[in-house]
Coordinates of C-alpha atoms in Angstrom, one line a residue:
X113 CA -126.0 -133.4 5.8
X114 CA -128.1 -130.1 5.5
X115 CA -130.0 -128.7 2.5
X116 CA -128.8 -126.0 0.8
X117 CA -131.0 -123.2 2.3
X118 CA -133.6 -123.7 4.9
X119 CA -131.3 -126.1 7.0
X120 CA -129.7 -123.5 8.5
X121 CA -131.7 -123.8 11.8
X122 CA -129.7 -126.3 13.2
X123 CA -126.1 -125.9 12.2
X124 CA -122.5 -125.5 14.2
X125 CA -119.9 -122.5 15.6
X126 CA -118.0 -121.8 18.2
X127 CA -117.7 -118.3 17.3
X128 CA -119.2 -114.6 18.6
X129 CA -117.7 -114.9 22.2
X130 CA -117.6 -112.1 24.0
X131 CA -114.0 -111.2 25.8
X132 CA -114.0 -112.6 29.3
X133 CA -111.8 -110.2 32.0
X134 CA -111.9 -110.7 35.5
X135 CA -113.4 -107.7 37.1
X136 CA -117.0 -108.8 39.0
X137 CA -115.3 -110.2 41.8
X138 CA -116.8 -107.2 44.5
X139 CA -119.7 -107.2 42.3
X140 CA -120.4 -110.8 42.4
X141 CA -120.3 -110.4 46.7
X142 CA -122.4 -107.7 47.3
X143 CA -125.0 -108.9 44.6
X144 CA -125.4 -112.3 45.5
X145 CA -125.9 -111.5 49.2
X146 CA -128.3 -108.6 48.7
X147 CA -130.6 -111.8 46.5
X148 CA -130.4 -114.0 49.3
X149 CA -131.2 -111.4 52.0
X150 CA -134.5 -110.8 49.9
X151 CA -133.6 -106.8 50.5
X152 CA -135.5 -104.5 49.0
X153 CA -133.7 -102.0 46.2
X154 CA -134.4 -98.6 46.1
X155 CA -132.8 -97.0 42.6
X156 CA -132.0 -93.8 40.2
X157 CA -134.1 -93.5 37.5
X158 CA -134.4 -96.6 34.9
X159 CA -132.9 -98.4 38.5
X160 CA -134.9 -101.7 39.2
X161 CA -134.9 -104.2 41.7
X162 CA -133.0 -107.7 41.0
X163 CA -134.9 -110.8 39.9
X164 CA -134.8 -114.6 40.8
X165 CA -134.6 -116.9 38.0
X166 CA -133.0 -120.3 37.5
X167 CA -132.2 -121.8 34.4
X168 CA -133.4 -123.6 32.1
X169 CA -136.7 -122.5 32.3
X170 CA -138.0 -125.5 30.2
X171 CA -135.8 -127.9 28.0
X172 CA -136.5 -129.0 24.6
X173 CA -138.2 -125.6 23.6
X174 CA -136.5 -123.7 20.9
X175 CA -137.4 -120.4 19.6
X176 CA -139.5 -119.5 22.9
X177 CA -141.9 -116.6 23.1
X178 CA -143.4 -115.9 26.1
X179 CA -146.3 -112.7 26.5
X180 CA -147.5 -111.3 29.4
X181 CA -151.3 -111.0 28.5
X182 CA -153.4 -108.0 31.2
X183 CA -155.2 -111.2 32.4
X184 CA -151.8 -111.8 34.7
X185 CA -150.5 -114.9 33.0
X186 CA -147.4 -115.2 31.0
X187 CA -148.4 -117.1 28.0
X188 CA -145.5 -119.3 26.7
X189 CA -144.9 -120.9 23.3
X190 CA -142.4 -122.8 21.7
X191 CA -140.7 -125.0 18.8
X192 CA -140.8 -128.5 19.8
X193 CA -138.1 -131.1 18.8
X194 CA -140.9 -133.2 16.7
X195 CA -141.9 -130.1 14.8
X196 CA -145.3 -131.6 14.2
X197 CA -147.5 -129.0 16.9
X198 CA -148.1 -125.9 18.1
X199 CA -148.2 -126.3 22.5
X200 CA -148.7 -123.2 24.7
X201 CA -148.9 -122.9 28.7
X202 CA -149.8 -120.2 30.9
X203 CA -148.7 -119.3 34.4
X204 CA -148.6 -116.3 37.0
X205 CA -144.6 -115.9 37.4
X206 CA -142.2 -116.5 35.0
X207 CA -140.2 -119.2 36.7
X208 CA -144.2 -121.3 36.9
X209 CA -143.6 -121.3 33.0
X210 CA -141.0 -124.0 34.2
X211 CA -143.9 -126.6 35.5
X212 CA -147.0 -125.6 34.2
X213 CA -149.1 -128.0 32.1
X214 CA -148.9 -127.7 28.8
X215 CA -151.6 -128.1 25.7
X216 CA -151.3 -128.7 22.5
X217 CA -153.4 -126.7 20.8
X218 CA -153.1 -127.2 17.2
X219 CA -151.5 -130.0 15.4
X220 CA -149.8 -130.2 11.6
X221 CA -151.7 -131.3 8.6
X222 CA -151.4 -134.7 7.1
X223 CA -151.1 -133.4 3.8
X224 CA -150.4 -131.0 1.5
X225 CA -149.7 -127.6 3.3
X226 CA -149.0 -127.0 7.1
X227 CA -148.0 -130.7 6.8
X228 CA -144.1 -130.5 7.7
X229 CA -141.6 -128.3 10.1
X230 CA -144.2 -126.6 12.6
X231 CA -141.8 -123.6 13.5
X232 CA -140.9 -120.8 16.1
X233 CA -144.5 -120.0 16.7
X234 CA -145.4 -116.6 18.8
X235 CA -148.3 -115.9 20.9
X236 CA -150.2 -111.9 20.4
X237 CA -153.3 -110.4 21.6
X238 CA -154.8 -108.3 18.9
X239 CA -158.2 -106.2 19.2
X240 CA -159.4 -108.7 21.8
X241 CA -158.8 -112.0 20.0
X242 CA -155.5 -114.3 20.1
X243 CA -153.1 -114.9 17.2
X244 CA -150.5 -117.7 17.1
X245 CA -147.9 -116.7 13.8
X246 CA -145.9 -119.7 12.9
X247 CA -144.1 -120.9 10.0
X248 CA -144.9 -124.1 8.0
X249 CA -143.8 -126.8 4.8
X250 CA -145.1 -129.1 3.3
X251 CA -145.8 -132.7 3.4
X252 CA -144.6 -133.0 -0.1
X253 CA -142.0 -130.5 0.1
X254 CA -140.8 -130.0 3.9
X255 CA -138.8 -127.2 3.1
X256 CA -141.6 -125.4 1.5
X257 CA -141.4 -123.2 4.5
X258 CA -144.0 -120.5 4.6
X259 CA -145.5 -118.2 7.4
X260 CA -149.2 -119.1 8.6
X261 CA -152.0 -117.3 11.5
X262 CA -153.9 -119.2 13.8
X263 CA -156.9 -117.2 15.8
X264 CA -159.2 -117.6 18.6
X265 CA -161.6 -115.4 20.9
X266 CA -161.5 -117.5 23.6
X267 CA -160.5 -115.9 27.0
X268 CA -158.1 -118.7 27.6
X269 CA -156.3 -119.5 24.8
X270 CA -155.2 -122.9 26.1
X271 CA -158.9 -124.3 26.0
X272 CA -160.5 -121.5 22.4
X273 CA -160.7 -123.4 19.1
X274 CA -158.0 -122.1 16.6
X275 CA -159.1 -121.1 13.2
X276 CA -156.7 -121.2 10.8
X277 CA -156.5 -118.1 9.3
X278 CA -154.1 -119.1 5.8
X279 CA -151.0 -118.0 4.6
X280 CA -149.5 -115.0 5.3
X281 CA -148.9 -113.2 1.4
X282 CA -145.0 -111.2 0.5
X283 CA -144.2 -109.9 -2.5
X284 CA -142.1 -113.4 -3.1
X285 CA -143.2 -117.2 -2.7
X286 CA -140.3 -118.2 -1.3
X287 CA -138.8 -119.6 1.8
X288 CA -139.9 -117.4 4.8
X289 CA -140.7 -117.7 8.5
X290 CA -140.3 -115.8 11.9
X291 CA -143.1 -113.7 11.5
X292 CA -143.8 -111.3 14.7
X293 CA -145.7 -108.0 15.2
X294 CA -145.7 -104.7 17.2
X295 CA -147.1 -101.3 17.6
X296 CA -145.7 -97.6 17.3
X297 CA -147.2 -94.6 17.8
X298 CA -150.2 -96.3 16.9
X299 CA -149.5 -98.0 13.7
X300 CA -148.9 -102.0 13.7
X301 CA -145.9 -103.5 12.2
X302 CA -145.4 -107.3 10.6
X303 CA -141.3 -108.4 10.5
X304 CA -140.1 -111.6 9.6
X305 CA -137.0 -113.2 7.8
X306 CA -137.7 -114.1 4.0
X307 CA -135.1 -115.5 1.4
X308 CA -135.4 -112.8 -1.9
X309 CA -135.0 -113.8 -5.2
X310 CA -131.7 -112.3 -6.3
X311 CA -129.8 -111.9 -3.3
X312 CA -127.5 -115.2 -2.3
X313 CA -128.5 -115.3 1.6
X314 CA -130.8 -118.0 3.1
X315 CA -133.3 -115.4 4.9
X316 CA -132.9 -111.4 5.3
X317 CA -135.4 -109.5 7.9
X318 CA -138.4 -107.9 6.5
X319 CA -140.8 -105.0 7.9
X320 CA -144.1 -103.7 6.7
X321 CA -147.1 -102.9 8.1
X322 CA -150.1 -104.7 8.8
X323 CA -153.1 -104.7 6.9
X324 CA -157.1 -104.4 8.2
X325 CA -156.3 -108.3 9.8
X326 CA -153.3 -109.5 11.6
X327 CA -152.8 -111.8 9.1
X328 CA -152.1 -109.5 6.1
X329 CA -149.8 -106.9 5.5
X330 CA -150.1 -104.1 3.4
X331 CA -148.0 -101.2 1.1
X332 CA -144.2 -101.1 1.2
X333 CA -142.1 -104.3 2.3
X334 CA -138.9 -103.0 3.3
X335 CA -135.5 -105.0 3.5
X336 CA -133.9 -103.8 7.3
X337 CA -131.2 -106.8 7.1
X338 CA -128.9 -108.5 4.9
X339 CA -126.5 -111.1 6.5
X340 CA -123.1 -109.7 5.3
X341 CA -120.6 -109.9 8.6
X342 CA -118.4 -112.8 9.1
X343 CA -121.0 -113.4 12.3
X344 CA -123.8 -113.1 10.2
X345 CA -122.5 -115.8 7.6
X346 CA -121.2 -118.6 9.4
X347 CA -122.5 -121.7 8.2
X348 CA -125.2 -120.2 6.6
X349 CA -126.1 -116.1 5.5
X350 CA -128.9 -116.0 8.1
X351 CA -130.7 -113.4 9.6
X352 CA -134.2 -114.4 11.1
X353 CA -136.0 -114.4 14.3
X354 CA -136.4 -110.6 14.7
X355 CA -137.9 -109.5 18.0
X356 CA -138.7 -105.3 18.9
X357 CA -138.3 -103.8 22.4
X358 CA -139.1 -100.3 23.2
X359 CA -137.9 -97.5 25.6
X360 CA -137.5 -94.3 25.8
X361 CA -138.5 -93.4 22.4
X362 CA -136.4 -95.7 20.7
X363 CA -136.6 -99.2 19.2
X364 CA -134.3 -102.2 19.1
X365 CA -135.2 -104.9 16.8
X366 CA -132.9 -107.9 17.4
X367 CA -132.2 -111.1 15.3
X368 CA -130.5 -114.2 15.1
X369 CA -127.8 -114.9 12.6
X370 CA -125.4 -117.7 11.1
X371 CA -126.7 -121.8 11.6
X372 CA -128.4 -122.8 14.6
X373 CA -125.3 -124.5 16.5
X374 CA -122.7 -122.8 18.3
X375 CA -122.6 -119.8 15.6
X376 CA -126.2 -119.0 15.9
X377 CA -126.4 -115.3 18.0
X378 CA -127.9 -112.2 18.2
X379 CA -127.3 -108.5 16.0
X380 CA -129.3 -105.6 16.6
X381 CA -130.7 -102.8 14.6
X382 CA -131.6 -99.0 16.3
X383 CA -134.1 -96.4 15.3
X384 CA -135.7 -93.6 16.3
X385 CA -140.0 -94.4 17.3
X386 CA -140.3 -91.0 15.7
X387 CA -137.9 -92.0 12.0
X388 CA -139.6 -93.5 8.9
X389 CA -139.4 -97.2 10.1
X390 CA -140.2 -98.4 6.4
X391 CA -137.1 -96.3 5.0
X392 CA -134.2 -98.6 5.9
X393 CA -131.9 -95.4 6.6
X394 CA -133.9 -95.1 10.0
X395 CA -132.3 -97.7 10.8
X396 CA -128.6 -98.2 12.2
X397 CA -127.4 -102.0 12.7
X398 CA -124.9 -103.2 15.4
X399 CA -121.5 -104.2 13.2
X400 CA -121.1 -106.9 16.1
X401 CA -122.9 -109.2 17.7
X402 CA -124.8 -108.3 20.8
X403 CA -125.4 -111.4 22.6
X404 CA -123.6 -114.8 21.3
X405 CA -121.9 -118.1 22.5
X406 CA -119.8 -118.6 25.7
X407 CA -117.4 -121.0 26.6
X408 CA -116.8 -119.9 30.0
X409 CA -120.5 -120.1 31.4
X410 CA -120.8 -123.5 29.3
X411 CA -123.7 -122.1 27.0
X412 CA -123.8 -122.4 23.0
X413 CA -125.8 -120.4 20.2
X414 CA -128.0 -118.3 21.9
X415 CA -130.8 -116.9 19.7
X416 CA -134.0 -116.3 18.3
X417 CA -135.0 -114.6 21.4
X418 CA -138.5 -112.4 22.6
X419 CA -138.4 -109.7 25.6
X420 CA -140.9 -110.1 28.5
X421 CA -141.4 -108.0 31.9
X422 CA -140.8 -109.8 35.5
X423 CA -143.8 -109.7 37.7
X424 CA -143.2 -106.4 38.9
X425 CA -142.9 -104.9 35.5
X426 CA -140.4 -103.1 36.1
X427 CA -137.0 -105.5 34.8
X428 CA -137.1 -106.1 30.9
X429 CA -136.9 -110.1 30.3
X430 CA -134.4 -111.4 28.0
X431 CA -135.7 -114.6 26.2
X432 CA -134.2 -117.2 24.0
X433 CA -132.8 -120.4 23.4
X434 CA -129.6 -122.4 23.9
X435 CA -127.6 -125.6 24.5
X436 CA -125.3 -126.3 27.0
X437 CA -122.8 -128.0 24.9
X438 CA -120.9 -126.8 21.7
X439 CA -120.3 -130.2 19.4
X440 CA -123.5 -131.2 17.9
X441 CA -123.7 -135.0 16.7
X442 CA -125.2 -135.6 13.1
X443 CA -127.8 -132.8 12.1
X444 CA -128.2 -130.0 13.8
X445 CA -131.8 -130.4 13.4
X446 CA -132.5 -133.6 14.8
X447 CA -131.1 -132.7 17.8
X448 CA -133.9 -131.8 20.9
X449 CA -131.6 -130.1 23.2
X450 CA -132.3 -126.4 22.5
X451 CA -133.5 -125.3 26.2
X452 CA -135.8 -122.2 27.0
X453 CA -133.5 -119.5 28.8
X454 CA -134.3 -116.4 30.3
X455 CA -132.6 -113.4 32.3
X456 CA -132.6 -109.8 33.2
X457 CA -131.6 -107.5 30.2
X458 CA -129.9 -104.2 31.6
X459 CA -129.7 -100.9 29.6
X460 CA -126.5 -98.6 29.1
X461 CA -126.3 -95.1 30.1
X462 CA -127.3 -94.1 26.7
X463 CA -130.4 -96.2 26.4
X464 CA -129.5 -99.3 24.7
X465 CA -129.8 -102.3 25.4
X466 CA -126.9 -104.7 27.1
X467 CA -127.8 -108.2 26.9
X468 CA -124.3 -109.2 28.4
X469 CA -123.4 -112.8 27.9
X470 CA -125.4 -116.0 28.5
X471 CA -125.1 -116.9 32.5
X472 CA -124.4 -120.3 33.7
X473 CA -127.3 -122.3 34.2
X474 CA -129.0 -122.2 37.6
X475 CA -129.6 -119.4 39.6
X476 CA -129.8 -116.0 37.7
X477 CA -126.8 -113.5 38.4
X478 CA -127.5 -109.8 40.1
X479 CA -125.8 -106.4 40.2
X480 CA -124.6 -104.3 43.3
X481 CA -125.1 -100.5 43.1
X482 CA -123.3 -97.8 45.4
X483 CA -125.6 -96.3 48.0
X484 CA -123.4 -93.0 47.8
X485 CA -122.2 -93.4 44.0
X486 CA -125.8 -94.1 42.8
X487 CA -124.4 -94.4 39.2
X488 CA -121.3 -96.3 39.6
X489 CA -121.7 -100.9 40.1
X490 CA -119.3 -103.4 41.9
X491 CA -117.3 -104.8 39.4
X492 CA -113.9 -106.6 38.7
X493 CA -111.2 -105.4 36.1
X494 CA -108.1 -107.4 35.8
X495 CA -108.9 -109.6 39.0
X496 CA -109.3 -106.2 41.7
X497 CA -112.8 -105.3 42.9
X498 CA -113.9 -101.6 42.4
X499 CA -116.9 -99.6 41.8
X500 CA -117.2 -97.8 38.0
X501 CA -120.1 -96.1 36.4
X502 CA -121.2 -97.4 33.1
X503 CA -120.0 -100.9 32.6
X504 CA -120.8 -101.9 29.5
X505 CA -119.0 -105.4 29.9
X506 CA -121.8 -106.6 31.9
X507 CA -120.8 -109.1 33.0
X508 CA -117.7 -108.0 35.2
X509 CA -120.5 -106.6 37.5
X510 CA -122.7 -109.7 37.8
X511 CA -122.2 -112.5 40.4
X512 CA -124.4 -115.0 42.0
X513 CA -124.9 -115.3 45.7
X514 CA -123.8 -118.9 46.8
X515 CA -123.5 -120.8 50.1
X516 CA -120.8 -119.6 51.7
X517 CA -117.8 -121.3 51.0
X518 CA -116.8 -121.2 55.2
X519 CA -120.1 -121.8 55.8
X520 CA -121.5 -121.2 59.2
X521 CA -124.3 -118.9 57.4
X522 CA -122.5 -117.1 55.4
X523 CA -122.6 -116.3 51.7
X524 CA -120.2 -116.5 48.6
X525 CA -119.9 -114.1 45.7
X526 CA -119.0 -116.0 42.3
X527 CA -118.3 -114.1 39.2
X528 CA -120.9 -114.5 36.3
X529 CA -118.0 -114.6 33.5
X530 CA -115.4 -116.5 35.4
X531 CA -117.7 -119.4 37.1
X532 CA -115.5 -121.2 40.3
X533 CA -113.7 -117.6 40.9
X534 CA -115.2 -115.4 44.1
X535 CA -114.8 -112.0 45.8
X536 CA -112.3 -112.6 48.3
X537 CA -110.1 -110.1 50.2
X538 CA -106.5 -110.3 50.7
X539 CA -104.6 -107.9 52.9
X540 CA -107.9 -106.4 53.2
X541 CA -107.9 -105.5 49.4
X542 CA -110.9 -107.0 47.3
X543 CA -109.9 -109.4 44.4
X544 CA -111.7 -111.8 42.2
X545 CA -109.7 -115.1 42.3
X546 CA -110.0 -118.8 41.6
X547 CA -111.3 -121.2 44.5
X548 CA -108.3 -122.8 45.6
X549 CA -109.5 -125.0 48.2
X550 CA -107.9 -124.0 51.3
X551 CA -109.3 -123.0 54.4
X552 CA -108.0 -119.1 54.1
X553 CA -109.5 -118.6 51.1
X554 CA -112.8 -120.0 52.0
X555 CA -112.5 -117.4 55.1
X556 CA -111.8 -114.4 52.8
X557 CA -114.6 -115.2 50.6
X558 CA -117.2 -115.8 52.7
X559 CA -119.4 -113.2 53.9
X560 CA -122.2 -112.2 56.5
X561 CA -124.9 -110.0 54.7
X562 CA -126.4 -107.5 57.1
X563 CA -129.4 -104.8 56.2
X564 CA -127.8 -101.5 54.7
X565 CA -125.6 -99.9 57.2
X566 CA -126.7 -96.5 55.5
X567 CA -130.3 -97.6 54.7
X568 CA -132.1 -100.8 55.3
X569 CA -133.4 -100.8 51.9
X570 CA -129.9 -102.1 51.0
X571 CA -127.5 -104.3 52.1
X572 CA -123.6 -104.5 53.6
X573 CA -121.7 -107.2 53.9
X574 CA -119.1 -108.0 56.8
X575 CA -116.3 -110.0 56.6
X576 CA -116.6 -113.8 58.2
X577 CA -113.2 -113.8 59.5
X578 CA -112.5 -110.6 60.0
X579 CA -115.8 -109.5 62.2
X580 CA -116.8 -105.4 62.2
X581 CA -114.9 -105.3 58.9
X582 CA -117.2 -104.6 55.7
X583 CA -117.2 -104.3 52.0
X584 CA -116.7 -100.7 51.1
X585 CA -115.0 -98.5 48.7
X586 CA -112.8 -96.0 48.7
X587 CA -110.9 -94.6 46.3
X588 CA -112.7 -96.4 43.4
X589 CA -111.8 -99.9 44.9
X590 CA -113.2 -102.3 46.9
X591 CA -111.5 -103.3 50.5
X592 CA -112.9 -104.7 54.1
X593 CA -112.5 -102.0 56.7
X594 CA -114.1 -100.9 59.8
X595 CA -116.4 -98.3 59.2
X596 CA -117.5 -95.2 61.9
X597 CA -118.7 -92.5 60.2
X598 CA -122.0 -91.7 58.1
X599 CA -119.6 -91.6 54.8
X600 CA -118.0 -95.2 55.7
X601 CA -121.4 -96.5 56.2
X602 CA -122.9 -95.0 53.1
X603 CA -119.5 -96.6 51.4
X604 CA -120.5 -99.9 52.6
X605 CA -124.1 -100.1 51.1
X606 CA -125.1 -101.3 48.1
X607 CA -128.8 -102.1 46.4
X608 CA -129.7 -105.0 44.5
X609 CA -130.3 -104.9 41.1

């Protein structure tokens, strides 16, 4: 049984799916094979080259943050299923996150304040000195949940002493948390998710901007979010964990709504870097959710995410947490299994953000581009293969590159959104379909990736049963066809991304 309000972080939904079609069959091919080749991707503008995760990153670690720090680590930190520390652990790559030590480095009080539900804390570097922002109850009153700043000057933030830095003061004393911080044009911001006296939600999302110390904020606290959708509400009226990307002159501010379970997922507000960020009307929010719980790919309540860079800095790094099954045994909140998740986050043609769905666990899914359609992606649409620009379903253009089902060193395609169907061709024609065992399917969906046929920076793929035949399109769809002149070979090759 949950209380009334703060409980909320653990609750239970099915809900916020996104619509499944079948149309990253071709897409799922060319992608997977360009990963394993280890090609190199050359790109349009915003293009960048593919990355290589596998999830989970870590298990039991809800709420994850993870900050790439100019020193070269990624700094990760997390809730932990105990709730009674802060840990943190550093490494050079993202997927090192996944075995590096990890220290505690500050642990609850045994009374009175800081004492009870050590939550979602984040890691910042501000004016040469670390921050840690968590939220906090009390020993007396566990859900007493306030928001609290931890700070050291040590280099290495795993081995600094932490002074506690107090309370972080709102206009109410009431139930708040999620506090996180960033910069525009110069001026740092504080947003986190508080519970106002007089509105009947559990927690709305806050902004205002920070004070002379990064522990204090200072003139106008404005209200960006009220939990009012059906998505929003579901369980509990929650919207908390906000996190802030930027690019291109405009900012994205993300956050998690309904109970922690199988509801819990993401909305999204908009705004102009150059707008009024205190007057709420700079702001536009989503009227759907943007990235939420999917049966297909087997994961449940995505949320209260962060954005990282890959090691290249070039991909934007999608962060959050999950579980991999939907029914959730007694409380919500006693259960552990909220795993740390990441992938690549892609952007639309008109610069906002697609988070697509939640992928399958294991090996992170890529995207095939057109060498000679440089806007345009491999993806299915009602089973066939094709290439379209702008697919905002994301997706139907992702697939992961898997041992090939005829083996002999080859590769497989298999769609992101429809997990045990792959790119197979049939009467030459390219269609997503469902594995059905047989030693002529395993034939047409198995594949021999070969460098670019139009440049080595990319890749092609020939057909393992039909040899001198390759991926290419034509017309809009996908096929396997011999190819002879510079515009069949250009048809045939794809980049990674």
């Amino acid at each position: 049984m949950q209380p009334p309000h703060p409980p909320h972080r653990a609750a239970s939904r099915a809900g916020c799916r996104a619509p499944r079609r079948l149309r990253s069959a071709l897409a799922l091919m060319l992608v997977m094979l360009a990963v394993s080749a280890g090609l190199p991707v050359a790109g349009p503008a915003h293009a960048a080259p593919s990355v290589n995760y596998t999830n989970p990153l870590v298990n039991q670690r809800a709420d994850p943050h993870i900050f790439k720090h100019t020193d070269g680590y990624y700094y990760m930190t997390a809730t932990v299923p105990q709730y009674d520390r802060i840990v943190l652990r550093r490494a050079s790559t993202l997927q090192g996150l996944a075995t590096a030590a990890e220290t505690t480095i500050w642990r609850r009080h045994t009374s009175g304040e800081m004492g009870a539900h050590i939550w979602a804390p984040e890691i910042h570097f501000i004016n040469n000195r670390w921050y840690v922002y968590f939220a906090a109850g009390r020993t007396d009153d566990v859900w007493r949940i306030r928001m609290y700043v931890l700070e050291s000057a040590n280099a290495n933030p795993l081995v600094g002493t932490w002074t506690e830095r107090g309370r972080i003061t709102t206009p109410w004393d009431t139930f708040s948390l999620d506090a996180s911080t960033f910069v525009v044009n110069g001026v740092r911001y504080l947003t986190w998710a508080q519970q106002e006296p007089g509105i009947s939600t559990n927690s709305n999302v806050y902004l205002a901007r920070m004070g002379a110390n990064p522990w204090q904020i200072t003139g106008t606290v404005t209200r960006l979010v009220v939990p009012t959708y059906d998505w929003e509400t579901r369980g509990f009226r929650v919207a908390e964990g906000p996190a802030v990307i930027q690019r291109d002159g405009r900012l994205f501010l993300t956050y998690s709504a309904s109970a922690t379970d199988a509801n819990y997922c993401l909305g999204m507000l908009s705004a102009s870097a150059s707008a009024n960020l205190l007057d709420a009307a700079s702001w536009r929010k989503s009227p759907v959710p943007v990235f939420a719980s999917n049966a297909a790919t087997g994961q449940y309540g995505p949320g209260h995410n962060s954005f990282t860079v890959s090691e290249d800095g070039q991909s934007d790094i999608l962060v959050y947490h999950d579980r991999d099954y939907r029914d959730i045994v007694g409380d919500p909140l006693n259960d552990p299994n909220r795993r740390t998740r990441i992938q690549k986050l892609y952007w639309n043609a008109d610069g906002t953000p697609n988070l697509g769905i939640p992928v399958p666990d294991g090996a992170t899914p890529v995207r095939l581009r057109s060498h000679d359609l440089t806007a345009s992606y491999v993806r299915h649409y009602d089973h066939r293969a094709r290439v379209e620009p702008n697919v905002t379903n994301l997706a139907d253009s992702q697939f992961r590159v898997v041992a090939g089902l005829a083996g002999a060193g080859t590769v497989s395609l298999e769609s992101t959104n429809f997990p045990g169907y792959y790119l197979r061709h049939r009467d030459f024609a390219l269609y997503v379909e469902r594995d059905d065992g047989s030693a002529l399917f395993d034939g047409d969906a198995s594949f021999h990736r070969r460098a670019g046929l139009a440049a080595g920076a990319g890749l092609s793929l020939e057909s393992q049963n039909f040899p001198g035949r390759y991926v290419r399109h034509r017309a809009g769809l996908l096929h396997v066809e011999a190819v002879s002149s510079d515009a069949d070979r250009a048809s045939a090759t794809f980049h990674l991304e």
